[in-house]
Coordinates of C-alpha atoms in Angstrom, one line a residue:
Chain A
M48 CA 44.3 16.8 -8.3
L49 CA 42.2 17.3 -11.4
K50 CA 39.6 14.6 -12.6
I51 CA 38.6 14.7 -16.1
T52 CA 35.5 12.6 -17.1
L53 CA 34.1 12.1 -20.4
L54 CA 30.5 12.1 -20.5
G55 CA 29.8 11.5 -24.3
T56 CA 32.0 11.1 -27.2
G57 CA 29.6 10.9 -30.1
A58 CA 29.4 13.5 -33.2
T59 CA 26.3 14.6 -34.7
M60 CA 23.7 12.0 -33.4
P61 CA 23.5 9.9 -30.1
R62 CA 24.2 6.2 -30.7
P63 CA 23.2 3.3 -28.5
Q64 CA 26.4 3.4 -26.5
R65 CA 27.7 6.8 -27.1
A66 CA 26.3 10.1 -26.2
L67 CA 27.1 13.7 -27.4
S68 CA 29.8 15.7 -27.1
A69 CA 30.4 16.8 -23.3
A70 CA 33.3 16.5 -20.9
V71 CA 33.5 17.5 -17.1
L72 CA 36.6 18.8 -15.5
E73 CA 36.7 18.8 -11.7
C74 CA 39.0 20.2 -8.8
A75 CA 38.5 21.3 -5.4
G76 CA 34.7 20.3 -5.5
H77 CA 34.3 22.6 -8.4
G78 CA 34.0 22.1 -12.0
L79 CA 33.8 22.7 -15.4
L80 CA 31.6 21.4 -18.3
M81 CA 32.8 21.2 -21.5
D82 CA 30.0 21.2 -24.4
C83 CA 26.5 20.4 -23.6
G84 CA 25.0 17.9 -26.0
E85 CA 21.5 16.4 -26.0
G86 CA 21.7 13.4 -23.2
T87 CA 24.6 15.2 -20.9
Q88 CA 22.5 14.7 -17.7
A89 CA 21.6 11.3 -18.4
A90 CA 25.5 10.4 -19.2
A91 CA 26.7 12.6 -16.0
Q92 CA 24.1 10.3 -14.0
R93 CA 25.8 7.4 -15.4
A94 CA 29.2 8.4 -15.0
G95 CA 28.6 9.2 -11.3
V96 CA 29.4 12.9 -11.9
S97 CA 27.4 15.6 -10.1
L98 CA 26.5 18.5 -12.7
A99 CA 25.5 20.9 -9.7
K100 CA 29.2 21.5 -9.1
M101 CA 29.8 23.1 -12.4
D102 CA 30.6 26.9 -12.4
V103 CA 31.3 27.1 -15.8
I104 CA 29.5 25.6 -19.3
C105 CA 32.3 26.0 -21.3
L106 CA 30.5 26.1 -24.9
T107 CA 33.1 25.3 -28.4
H108 CA 30.4 26.5 -30.6
Y109 CA 27.0 26.6 -31.2
H110 CA 26.1 23.9 -33.3
G111 CA 22.9 21.4 -31.9
D112 CA 25.2 18.1 -31.2
H113 CA 27.2 20.7 -28.5
I114 CA 24.2 22.5 -26.9
F115 CA 21.2 20.9 -27.4
G116 CA 21.5 19.6 -23.6
L117 CA 21.5 22.9 -22.2
P118 CA 18.0 24.0 -21.4
G119 CA 17.3 20.9 -20.0
L120 CA 20.3 21.1 -17.7
L121 CA 19.9 24.7 -16.8
Q122 CA 16.3 23.5 -15.8
T123 CA 17.2 21.1 -13.8
I124 CA 20.2 22.9 -12.0
G125 CA 17.1 25.3 -10.9
C126 CA 14.8 22.5 -9.7
Q127 CA 17.8 21.4 -7.4
G128 CA 17.8 24.8 -5.6
R129 CA 20.8 26.4 -6.9
T130 CA 21.5 30.0 -6.0
K131 CA 24.9 30.6 -6.6
P132 CA 25.9 32.0 -10.3
L133 CA 26.1 29.7 -13.2
Y134 CA 28.4 31.1 -15.9
I135 CA 28.2 30.0 -19.7
A136 CA 31.2 30.6 -21.8
G137 CA 31.2 30.6 -25.6
P138 CA 33.0 32.1 -28.7
K139 CA 31.5 35.0 -30.6
G140 CA 27.7 34.8 -30.8
L141 CA 27.2 34.0 -26.8
T142 CA 24.8 37.4 -26.6
D143 CA 23.3 37.5 -30.1
P144 CA 19.6 37.6 -29.1
E145 CA 18.8 35.7 -32.2
G146 CA 21.5 33.3 -31.7
P147 CA 21.3 29.9 -30.8
L148 CA 22.6 30.2 -27.0
M149 CA 20.1 33.1 -26.2
L150 CA 17.0 31.0 -28.0
L151 CA 18.1 28.2 -25.5
C152 CA 18.2 30.4 -22.6
R153 CA 14.9 31.8 -23.8
L154 CA 13.5 28.3 -23.7
A155 CA 15.0 27.3 -20.3
G156 CA 13.0 30.1 -19.0
R157 CA 13.6 32.2 -15.9
M158 CA 16.0 30.6 -13.4
P159 CA 16.6 31.0 -9.6
Y160 CA 19.9 31.5 -10.0
P161 CA 22.0 34.1 -12.0
L162 CA 22.9 32.9 -15.5
L163 CA 25.6 34.9 -16.6
L164 CA 27.3 34.9 -19.9
L165 CA 31.1 34.7 -20.4
T166 CA 33.3 36.1 -22.9
L167 CA 36.9 35.0 -22.3
P168 CA 39.6 37.5 -23.0
P169 CA 42.6 36.1 -24.6
E170 CA 44.2 35.9 -21.1
G171 CA 41.6 34.2 -19.6
V172 CA 39.9 34.6 -16.2
K173 CA 40.9 33.2 -12.6
L174 CA 38.2 30.8 -11.6
E175 CA 38.5 32.0 -8.0
E176 CA 37.2 35.2 -9.2
L177 CA 34.2 33.3 -10.6
A178 CA 33.5 31.1 -8.1
P179 CA 35.0 31.1 -4.5
G180 CA 36.7 27.4 -3.8
W181 CA 38.8 27.2 -6.7
P182 CA 42.7 26.9 -6.2
A183 CA 44.6 30.0 -6.3
G184 CA 45.6 30.5 -9.9
A185 CA 43.5 28.2 -11.7
R186 CA 43.0 29.6 -15.0
L187 CA 40.5 29.1 -17.8
R188 CA 41.6 30.5 -21.0
P189 CA 39.8 30.1 -24.6
V190 CA 42.1 28.7 -27.2
P191 CA 41.7 29.6 -31.0
T192 CA 40.2 26.8 -33.1
C193 CA 39.4 26.3 -36.9
H194 CA 35.9 24.8 -37.3
R195 CA 33.7 25.9 -40.1
V196 CA 31.4 28.2 -37.7
E197 CA 32.9 30.5 -34.7
S198 CA 34.4 28.2 -32.0
Q199 CA 37.1 28.0 -29.4
G200 CA 38.5 25.4 -27.4
Y201 CA 39.6 25.7 -23.6
T202 CA 42.7 25.4 -21.4
L203 CA 42.4 24.8 -17.6
E204 CA 45.5 25.6 -16.2
L205 CA 46.4 24.8 -12.3
A206 CA 48.8 26.7 -11.0
R207 CA 51.4 25.2 -8.2
A208 CA 53.3 27.0 -5.7
G209 CA 57.0 26.6 -4.9
R210 CA 58.4 24.3 -2.3
F211 CA 58.0 25.6 1.1
T212 CA 60.9 26.0 3.1
P213 CA 60.7 25.3 6.9
E214 CA 64.2 26.7 7.9
K215 CA 63.0 29.9 6.3
A216 CA 59.9 30.0 8.2
R217 CA 61.7 29.3 11.3
A218 CA 64.1 32.1 10.9
L219 CA 61.3 34.6 10.0
G220 CA 60.0 33.3 13.4
I221 CA 56.6 32.4 11.7
P222 CA 54.5 30.0 14.2
Q223 CA 54.0 26.3 12.7
R224 CA 50.2 26.9 13.0
L225 CA 50.6 29.9 10.2
W226 CA 52.6 27.6 8.1
G227 CA 49.6 26.0 6.1
A228 CA 48.4 29.5 5.0
L229 CA 51.7 30.1 3.7
Q230 CA 51.8 27.1 1.6
R231 CA 48.5 27.9 0.3
G232 CA 49.7 31.3 -1.0
Q233 CA 48.0 33.3 1.5
P234 CA 50.4 36.3 3.3
V235 CA 50.5 36.1 7.2
E236 CA 51.1 38.3 9.7
A237 CA 54.1 37.3 12.3
G238 CA 56.6 39.2 14.0
G239 CA 55.0 42.7 13.6
R240 CA 54.6 42.5 9.9
M241 CA 53.0 41.0 7.1
V242 CA 55.2 37.7 5.4
Q243 CA 54.7 37.1 2.1
P244 CA 54.7 33.5 0.9
E245 CA 57.2 34.2 -1.6
E246 CA 59.5 34.6 1.2
V247 CA 59.4 31.0 2.2
L248 CA 58.3 29.5 -1.0
G249 CA 60.8 28.4 -3.7
P250 CA 60.3 29.2 -7.1
P251 CA 57.1 28.3 -8.6
R252 CA 56.8 24.6 -10.0
R253 CA 55.1 22.9 -12.6
G254 CA 51.3 23.1 -12.4
L255 CA 48.9 21.3 -14.5
K256 CA 47.2 21.9 -17.9
V257 CA 44.5 20.3 -19.9
V258 CA 43.3 21.5 -23.1
F259 CA 39.9 20.4 -24.7
S260 CA 39.8 21.0 -28.1
G261 CA 36.3 21.0 -29.5
D262 CA 35.7 20.9 -33.1
T263 CA 38.6 21.8 -35.0
A264 CA 40.9 21.1 -38.0
P265 CA 44.5 21.0 -37.0
C266 CA 45.5 24.7 -36.1
E267 CA 48.3 26.9 -35.2
G268 CA 46.3 28.1 -31.9
L269 CA 45.1 25.0 -30.7
E270 CA 49.0 23.7 -31.2
Q271 CA 50.3 26.7 -29.2
A272 CA 47.8 26.2 -26.4
A273 CA 48.6 22.2 -26.2
R274 CA 52.3 23.0 -25.8
G275 CA 53.6 20.9 -23.1
A276 CA 50.0 20.0 -21.6
D277 CA 49.4 17.1 -19.5
L278 CA 46.3 16.3 -21.5
L279 CA 44.7 17.2 -24.7
I280 CA 41.1 16.1 -25.5
C281 CA 41.0 16.4 -29.4
D282 CA 38.5 16.3 -32.1
A283 CA 38.8 13.1 -34.0
T284 CA 35.6 13.2 -35.9
Y285 CA 37.3 11.0 -38.9
P286 CA 39.0 7.6 -38.5
D287 CA 42.0 7.8 -41.1
D288 CA 43.6 9.7 -43.8
R289 CA 41.2 8.6 -46.3
Y290 CA 39.0 11.9 -44.7
T291 CA 41.4 14.1 -44.6
E292 CA 39.9 16.3 -47.3
Q293 CA 36.7 15.7 -45.7
A294 CA 37.9 17.0 -42.4
Q295 CA 39.4 19.9 -43.8
T296 CA 36.2 20.9 -45.3
Y297 CA 33.9 20.5 -42.3
G298 CA 36.4 21.8 -39.7
H299 CA 37.4 18.8 -38.3
S300 CA 40.4 16.3 -37.7
T301 CA 41.4 12.7 -38.0
F302 CA 42.9 10.5 -35.5
C303 CA 46.4 10.8 -37.5
Q304 CA 46.1 14.5 -37.7
S305 CA 45.3 14.9 -33.8
A306 CA 48.2 12.4 -32.6
A307 CA 50.5 14.6 -35.0
L308 CA 49.4 18.0 -33.6
A309 CA 50.1 16.6 -29.9
A310 CA 53.3 15.0 -31.1
R311 CA 54.2 18.6 -32.2
A312 CA 53.0 20.4 -29.2
G313 CA 54.8 17.9 -27.0
A314 CA 51.9 17.2 -25.2
K315 CA 52.0 14.3 -22.4
R316 CA 48.6 12.5 -23.3
L317 CA 46.0 12.7 -26.1
L318 CA 42.6 11.6 -25.7
L319 CA 40.5 11.4 -28.8
T320 CA 37.0 11.9 -29.0
H321 CA 33.6 13.6 -30.6
Y322 CA 33.6 10.4 -33.1
S323 CA 31.5 10.3 -36.3
P324 CA 28.5 7.9 -36.1
M325 CA 30.0 5.9 -39.0
I326 CA 32.8 4.8 -36.6
A327 CA 31.7 1.6 -34.8
D328 CA 34.8 0.8 -32.5
P329 CA 37.5 3.9 -32.3
E330 CA 40.1 1.3 -31.0
E331 CA 40.1 0.0 -34.7
H332 CA 41.8 3.0 -35.6
L333 CA 43.9 3.7 -32.6
S334 CA 47.3 1.6 -34.0
A335 CA 48.0 4.2 -36.8
A336 CA 47.7 7.2 -34.3
R337 CA 49.8 5.6 -31.8
E338 CA 52.5 5.3 -34.3
I339 CA 52.8 9.1 -34.8
F340 CA 52.1 9.7 -30.9
P341 CA 52.4 6.7 -28.7
Q342 CA 50.4 8.4 -25.6
T343 CA 47.1 8.5 -27.4
C344 CA 44.2 6.7 -26.0
C345 CA 40.6 6.5 -27.3
G346 CA 38.1 8.4 -25.4
Q347 CA 34.8 6.6 -24.4
D348 CA 31.6 7.7 -22.6
G349 CA 32.3 7.7 -18.7
L350 CA 36.1 7.3 -19.1
S351 CA 37.6 9.3 -16.1
L352 CA 41.0 9.9 -15.0
T353 CA 43.0 11.9 -12.8
L354 CA 46.0 14.3 -12.9
K355 CA 48.3 15.0 -10.2
F356 CA 50.9 17.5 -9.5
E357 CA 54.6 15.4 -10.2
Q358 CA 55.7 14.1 -7.0
N359 CA 59.4 14.5 -7.7
E360 CA 59.4 18.1 -8.0
Chain B
M118 CA -2.0 -4.4 -35.4
L119 CA -0.8 -1.9 -33.2
K120 CA 2.4 -1.8 -31.2
I121 CA 2.9 0.6 -28.8
T122 CA 6.5 1.2 -26.7
L123 CA 7.0 3.5 -23.9
L124 CA 10.7 5.4 -24.8
G125 CA 10.5 7.4 -21.5
T126 CA 8.3 7.3 -18.5
G127 CA 9.9 9.7 -16.4
A128 CA 8.8 13.4 -15.4
T129 CA 10.8 16.9 -14.8
M130 CA 14.3 15.4 -15.1
P131 CA 16.1 12.1 -16.6
R132 CA 16.5 9.3 -14.1
P133 CA 19.6 6.7 -14.7
Q134 CA 16.9 4.1 -15.6
R135 CA 14.4 6.6 -16.9
A136 CA 14.4 8.5 -19.6
L137 CA 11.7 11.9 -19.8
S138 CA 8.5 11.4 -21.7
A139 CA 7.5 9.9 -25.0
A140 CA 5.8 7.0 -26.3
V141 CA 5.6 5.5 -30.1
L142 CA 2.4 4.3 -31.5
E143 CA 3.3 2.0 -34.8
C144 CA 1.1 0.4 -37.0
A145 CA 1.4 -0.6 -40.7
G146 CA 4.9 0.6 -41.1
H147 CA 4.0 4.2 -39.9
G148 CA 4.1 5.9 -36.8
L149 CA 3.1 8.5 -34.3
L150 CA 5.7 9.7 -31.7
M151 CA 3.6 10.8 -28.6
D152 CA 6.0 13.9 -26.9
C153 CA 9.7 14.1 -27.3
G154 CA 11.4 14.8 -24.1
E155 CA 15.5 15.2 -24.1
G156 CA 17.2 11.8 -24.7
T157 CA 14.3 10.2 -26.9
Q158 CA 16.6 9.6 -29.8
A159 CA 18.7 7.4 -27.6
A160 CA 15.6 5.7 -25.8
A161 CA 14.5 5.0 -29.2
Q162 CA 17.7 3.2 -30.3
R163 CA 17.9 1.4 -26.8
A164 CA 14.1 0.0 -27.6
G165 CA 14.5 -0.8 -31.2
V166 CA 12.4 1.8 -32.2
S167 CA 12.9 3.6 -35.7
L168 CA 11.7 7.1 -35.6
A169 CA 12.2 7.9 -39.2
K170 CA 8.7 6.1 -39.5
M171 CA 7.2 8.7 -37.8
D172 CA 4.5 10.9 -39.4
V173 CA 3.2 13.1 -36.7
I174 CA 5.2 14.2 -33.4
C175 CA 2.0 14.7 -31.0
L176 CA 3.0 17.4 -28.3
T177 CA 1.0 17.0 -25.1
H178 CA 2.0 20.6 -24.0
Y179 CA 5.3 22.6 -24.1
H180 CA 6.8 22.0 -20.8
G181 CA 10.9 21.3 -21.0
D182 CA 10.5 17.6 -20.1
H183 CA 8.2 16.9 -23.3
I184 CA 10.0 18.9 -25.9
F185 CA 13.5 19.2 -25.5
G186 CA 14.4 16.4 -27.7
L187 CA 12.7 17.8 -30.3
P188 CA 15.7 20.0 -32.2
G189 CA 18.0 17.0 -32.2
L190 CA 15.6 14.6 -33.5
L191 CA 14.3 17.1 -36.2
Q192 CA 18.4 17.5 -37.6
T193 CA 18.8 13.7 -37.2
I194 CA 15.9 12.9 -39.2
G195 CA 17.4 15.5 -41.6
C196 CA 20.8 13.9 -42.0
Q197 CA 19.0 10.4 -42.5
G198 CA 17.7 12.2 -45.7
R199 CA 14.0 12.4 -45.2
T200 CA 12.3 14.1 -47.7
K201 CA 8.6 13.2 -47.1
P202 CA 6.4 15.9 -45.0
L203 CA 6.7 15.4 -40.6
Y204 CA 3.8 16.9 -39.0
I205 CA 4.0 18.4 -35.6
A206 CA 0.7 18.4 -33.6
G207 CA 0.1 20.1 -30.4
P208 CA -2.4 22.3 -28.2
K209 CA -2.7 26.1 -28.3
G210 CA 0.5 27.8 -28.8
L211 CA 1.9 25.7 -31.4
T212 CA 2.4 28.8 -33.8
D213 CA 3.2 31.3 -31.6
P214 CA 6.1 32.9 -32.9
E215 CA 7.4 33.4 -29.5
G216 CA 6.5 30.2 -27.9
P217 CA 8.6 27.2 -26.9
L218 CA 7.6 25.3 -30.3
M219 CA 8.7 27.9 -32.6
L220 CA 11.6 28.6 -30.9
L221 CA 13.0 24.9 -30.7
C222 CA 11.9 25.0 -34.6
R223 CA 14.4 27.9 -35.3
L224 CA 16.8 26.4 -33.2
A225 CA 16.9 23.3 -35.3
G226 CA 17.2 25.0 -38.4
R227 CA 16.3 24.8 -42.0
M228 CA 15.3 21.1 -42.8
P229 CA 15.5 18.8 -45.9
Y230 CA 12.0 18.1 -45.4
P231 CA 8.6 19.8 -45.1
L232 CA 7.9 20.5 -41.4
L233 CA 4.3 20.8 -41.1
L234 CA 2.3 22.3 -38.0
L235 CA -0.7 20.8 -37.3
T236 CA -3.7 22.0 -35.2
L237 CA -6.1 19.2 -34.9
P238 CA -9.9 19.8 -35.5
P239 CA -12.2 18.4 -32.1
E240 CA -12.9 15.4 -34.7
G241 CA -9.3 14.7 -35.6
V242 CA -7.6 14.1 -39.0
K243 CA -7.5 10.8 -40.8
L244 CA -3.9 9.9 -41.1
E245 CA -3.9 8.4 -44.5
E246 CA -4.6 11.9 -45.2
L247 CA -1.5 13.0 -43.7
A248 CA 0.5 10.0 -45.0
P249 CA -0.3 7.6 -47.2
G250 CA 0.1 4.2 -46.1
W251 CA -2.0 4.3 -43.1
P252 CA -4.8 2.0 -42.8
A253 CA -7.8 3.1 -43.9
G254 CA -10.1 4.9 -41.1
A255 CA -7.0 5.3 -38.8
R256 CA -7.8 8.8 -36.8
L257 CA -6.1 10.8 -34.8
R258 CA -8.1 13.0 -32.4
P259 CA -7.2 15.6 -29.5
V260 CA -8.2 14.8 -26.1
P261 CA -9.2 18.1 -24.1
T262 CA -7.0 17.3 -20.5
C263 CA -6.3 19.3 -17.4
H264 CA -2.9 20.5 -16.8
R265 CA -1.7 24.0 -15.8
V266 CA -0.9 25.1 -18.9
E267 CA -2.5 24.7 -22.2
S268 CA -2.7 21.0 -23.3
Q269 CA -4.0 18.0 -24.9
G270 CA -3.7 14.4 -25.1
Y271 CA -4.4 12.0 -28.3
T272 CA -6.5 9.1 -29.4
L273 CA -5.6 7.0 -32.1
E274 CA -8.5 4.8 -33.7
L275 CA -8.1 2.0 -35.9
A276 CA -11.2 1.4 -37.9
R277 CA -12.2 -2.2 -38.6
A278 CA -14.3 -3.0 -41.7
G279 CA -17.1 -5.4 -41.5
R280 CA -16.9 -8.9 -42.0
F281 CA -16.8 -10.0 -45.6
T282 CA -19.4 -12.1 -47.1
P283 CA -18.3 -14.3 -50.0
E284 CA -21.8 -15.7 -50.7
K285 CA -22.6 -11.9 -51.5
A286 CA -19.8 -11.3 -53.5
R287 CA -20.3 -14.7 -55.5
A288 CA -24.3 -13.5 -55.8
L289 CA -23.0 -10.2 -57.5
G290 CA -20.7 -12.1 -59.9
I291 CA -17.5 -10.4 -58.5
P292 CA -14.5 -12.3 -59.4
Q293 CA -12.4 -13.6 -56.3
R294 CA -9.3 -11.4 -57.5
L295 CA -11.3 -8.2 -56.6
W296 CA -12.2 -9.5 -53.1
G297 CA -9.2 -8.5 -51.6
A298 CA -10.0 -4.9 -52.6
L299 CA -13.6 -5.0 -51.4
Q300 CA -12.2 -6.1 -48.0
R301 CA -9.6 -3.3 -47.8
G302 CA -12.5 -1.0 -48.2
Q303 CA -12.2 0.0 -51.9
P304 CA -14.9 0.3 -54.3
V305 CA -14.5 -2.3 -57.6
E306 CA -16.1 -2.6 -61.0
A307 CA -17.7 -5.7 -61.7
G308 CA -20.6 -6.5 -63.6
G309 CA -20.3 -3.0 -65.4
R310 CA -20.9 -1.2 -62.4
M311 CA -19.2 -0.2 -59.6
V312 CA -19.6 -2.6 -56.5
Q313 CA -19.4 -0.5 -53.0
P314 CA -17.5 -2.5 -50.0
E315 CA -20.6 -2.2 -47.9
E316 CA -22.6 -4.4 -50.5
V317 CA -20.3 -7.3 -49.4
L318 CA -19.3 -6.4 -45.9
G319 CA -21.2 -6.8 -42.6
P320 CA -21.7 -4.1 -40.2
P321 CA -18.3 -2.3 -39.1
R322 CA -16.8 -4.5 -36.4
R323 CA -14.8 -3.1 -33.4
G324 CA -11.4 -1.5 -33.9
L325 CA -8.8 -0.5 -31.4
K326 CA -8.3 2.5 -29.6
V327 CA -5.5 4.0 -27.7
V328 CA -5.6 7.0 -25.7
F329 CA -2.3 9.1 -24.4
S330 CA -3.2 11.3 -21.7
G331 CA -0.2 13.6 -21.4
D332 CA 0.1 15.5 -18.1
T333 CA -3.3 15.9 -16.6
A334 CA -5.6 15.8 -13.7
P335 CA -8.3 13.5 -13.8
C336 CA -10.8 15.2 -16.1
E337 CA -14.0 14.7 -17.8
G338 CA -12.6 15.0 -21.4
L339 CA -9.8 12.3 -20.8
E340 CA -12.4 10.0 -19.3
Q341 CA -15.1 10.3 -22.0
A342 CA -12.0 9.7 -24.7
A343 CA -11.0 6.8 -22.7
R344 CA -14.6 5.2 -22.9
G345 CA -14.2 1.7 -23.9
A346 CA -10.4 2.3 -25.2
D347 CA -8.5 -0.9 -25.4
L348 CA -5.6 0.8 -23.6
L349 CA -5.0 4.3 -21.9
I350 CA -1.5 5.3 -21.0
C351 CA -2.0 7.9 -18.2
D352 CA -0.1 10.5 -16.2
A353 CA 0.9 8.8 -12.7
T354 CA 3.2 11.6 -11.4
Y355 CA 2.2 10.8 -8.0
P356 CA 2.4 7.7 -6.0
D357 CA -0.7 8.0 -3.5
D358 CA -3.3 9.9 -1.9
R359 CA -1.0 11.8 0.2
Y360 CA -0.3 13.8 -2.9
T361 CA -3.9 14.3 -4.3
E362 CA -4.0 17.9 -3.4
Q363 CA -0.3 18.3 -4.9
A364 CA -1.6 16.5 -8.0
Q365 CA -4.4 18.7 -8.3
T366 CA -2.5 22.1 -7.9
Y367 CA 0.1 20.8 -10.6
G368 CA -2.1 19.4 -13.0
H369 CA -1.1 15.9 -12.5
S370 CA -2.9 12.4 -11.4
T371 CA -2.1 9.9 -8.4
F372 CA -1.7 6.2 -9.5
C373 CA -5.2 5.6 -7.9
Q374 CA -6.6 8.5 -9.6
S375 CA -5.8 7.4 -12.9
A376 CA -6.8 3.7 -12.1
A377 CA -10.2 5.3 -10.9
L378 CA -10.8 7.3 -14.6
A379 CA -9.6 4.4 -16.2
A380 CA -12.5 2.4 -13.9
R381 CA -15.0 5.1 -14.6
A382 CA -14.5 4.9 -18.3
G383 CA -14.5 0.9 -19.0
A384 CA -11.1 1.1 -20.5
K385 CA -9.5 -2.3 -20.9
R386 CA -6.0 -1.6 -19.9
L387 CA -4.3 1.1 -18.1
L388 CA -0.6 1.7 -18.4
L389 CA 0.7 4.2 -15.8
T390 CA 3.5 6.7 -17.0
H391 CA 5.4 10.2 -16.1
Y392 CA 6.4 9.3 -12.7
S393 CA 8.0 11.8 -10.6
P394 CA 11.5 11.4 -9.8
M395 CA 10.8 11.0 -6.1
I396 CA 9.5 7.2 -7.4
A397 CA 12.2 4.9 -7.3
D398 CA 9.9 2.0 -8.2
P399 CA 6.8 2.5 -9.4
E400 CA 5.9 -1.4 -8.8
E401 CA 5.6 -0.3 -5.2
H402 CA 2.7 1.7 -5.8
L403 CA 0.9 -0.5 -8.1
S404 CA -1.4 -2.6 -5.4
A405 CA -3.4 0.2 -4.3
A406 CA -4.2 1.2 -8.2
R407 CA -5.2 -2.6 -9.3
E408 CA -7.5 -2.6 -6.0
I409 CA -9.7 0.1 -8.0
F410 CA -8.8 -1.1 -11.8
P411 CA -7.1 -4.6 -12.0
Q412 CA -6.1 -4.0 -15.5
T413 CA -3.6 -1.6 -14.5
C414 CA 0.4 -2.0 -15.4
C415 CA 3.3 0.2 -14.6
G416 CA 5.2 1.5 -17.5
Q417 CA 8.6 1.4 -17.8
D418 CA 11.5 2.7 -20.5
G419 CA 11.3 0.5 -23.4
L420 CA 8.4 -1.4 -22.5
S421 CA 6.5 -2.8 -25.8
L422 CA 2.9 -4.2 -26.2
T423 CA 0.9 -5.3 -29.5
L424 CA -2.7 -4.9 -29.7
K425 CA -4.6 -6.9 -32.3
F426 CA -8.1 -6.8 -33.4
E427 CA -10.3 -9.2 -31.3
Q428 CA -10.4 -12.7 -32.9
N429 CA -13.8 -13.8 -32.3
E430 CA -15.7 -10.8 -34.0

């Protein structure tokens, strides 16, 4: 089960009902924070999300509206007594001594927990290797995006083991008390040897995939990442096609461009976010996007949704 | 007329109903921002205050909960097209190239308006010299305070000219159309010579004085500044006397310490602010402070009050 909460859906500057860009993905008591605009701590409190659970803060790029909430959050987490490591992932520039991220870390000062900078390889990392407790096979990958500065999106994938076959387990003489471990993907000792999970599980089943674009114009890398995704959370800075050229110039997307990308990628659902301050009510611009991709929703601050593994598989 | 609005009244970290430290003093379409914790922009929007009017951002010290809202605010003001100078005043360390303030300015980046760092002399500055439009004689002074790092509070004084005497103006042959200028403190030409305002005005009358303490333990400098003040806005980090030692250690005040200081100084009103996150409802601790100084009120986010010159003088 994967819970997604949008903390802030605004671009550039906060609005009375719209905090700056941030979202949380939670699973099994752990979490990832996507971007950290100014006001993210307050937005998380309003949404009832604990940022103390976060293992990785995933920055899509280093513009202020995505990162100025960081030093305050790092200090608060320190005040709360954290001692386990906190990772910050980001695109190129992460470790630049004079770059925005390092300036923010210097501002925050010395922390009582290890603050580790994480440059993700293209194939991503297994989250259980960063923070024990993540489900086996949960993977965080970078997504190539196209903004006017160095940028990247993120994919979170939850793997799902094959169906457990009690008949096979019985035939191998495995006592029932060890079945749970096998179902969780752990080998067990039975009948004088190690039994591997694959021996009692069917072929791996479809897991879950969520993609967070950050700021981007439509691009091939994002489309590939969103292929078959259960949820794409995507840049929708500009409301309609009058702004297509402006979106291209500044490395953003219109509502309809994001809908078209979701349709091409065969994503299951699209959640729009990162609205320009000129957009008073994003719902006013939704119908055009839904004509292109019906499973489009407008994100709003505090919106939360839960994804589950498909029941019929 | 002077309008005071508390934007945030919290210490250390934001709380659901309490933003971090910031307050605005407004007069004649101009303003001063006292401190700028994370979330100050959003708090100003909720309070209906335009931060575009600010001429000086007055920082009391460089702890995160008082300054992390700065880079976002500086960028927003730039986006809004400001071209007139914006001043930032602060205690020692303001221009330290590796200090927090300079790191924040580097983060904000290049602005389309002059951003000027202001080290106030002990006697303060006339605000009309920084930004035309402030009433003649409005003065911003630093106040020595006692925190665990370099710190200063601020006093804003509005001067008030003496009462205008029509008989004297008539006797000097000054046409009625020039009386207004004299009342505003400007010399006028009449009867072949320059007439000075003092010739037609009585002795200066009592003006207005507001003191903003920032983070501080009770100290002589603050008490002197608060002498006869119309309003003292004061550190009340800790609720009661059980925390007196802790307040001393960290350079803060309890509710009762601030009330006692206001009483000793003969201030007219006291507004408490900068509550520790452990204080759920500051009103619960108010009665003890009121026994010491009856004109004590608990500040809260968005609280606004207006001070006027006394009518009977």
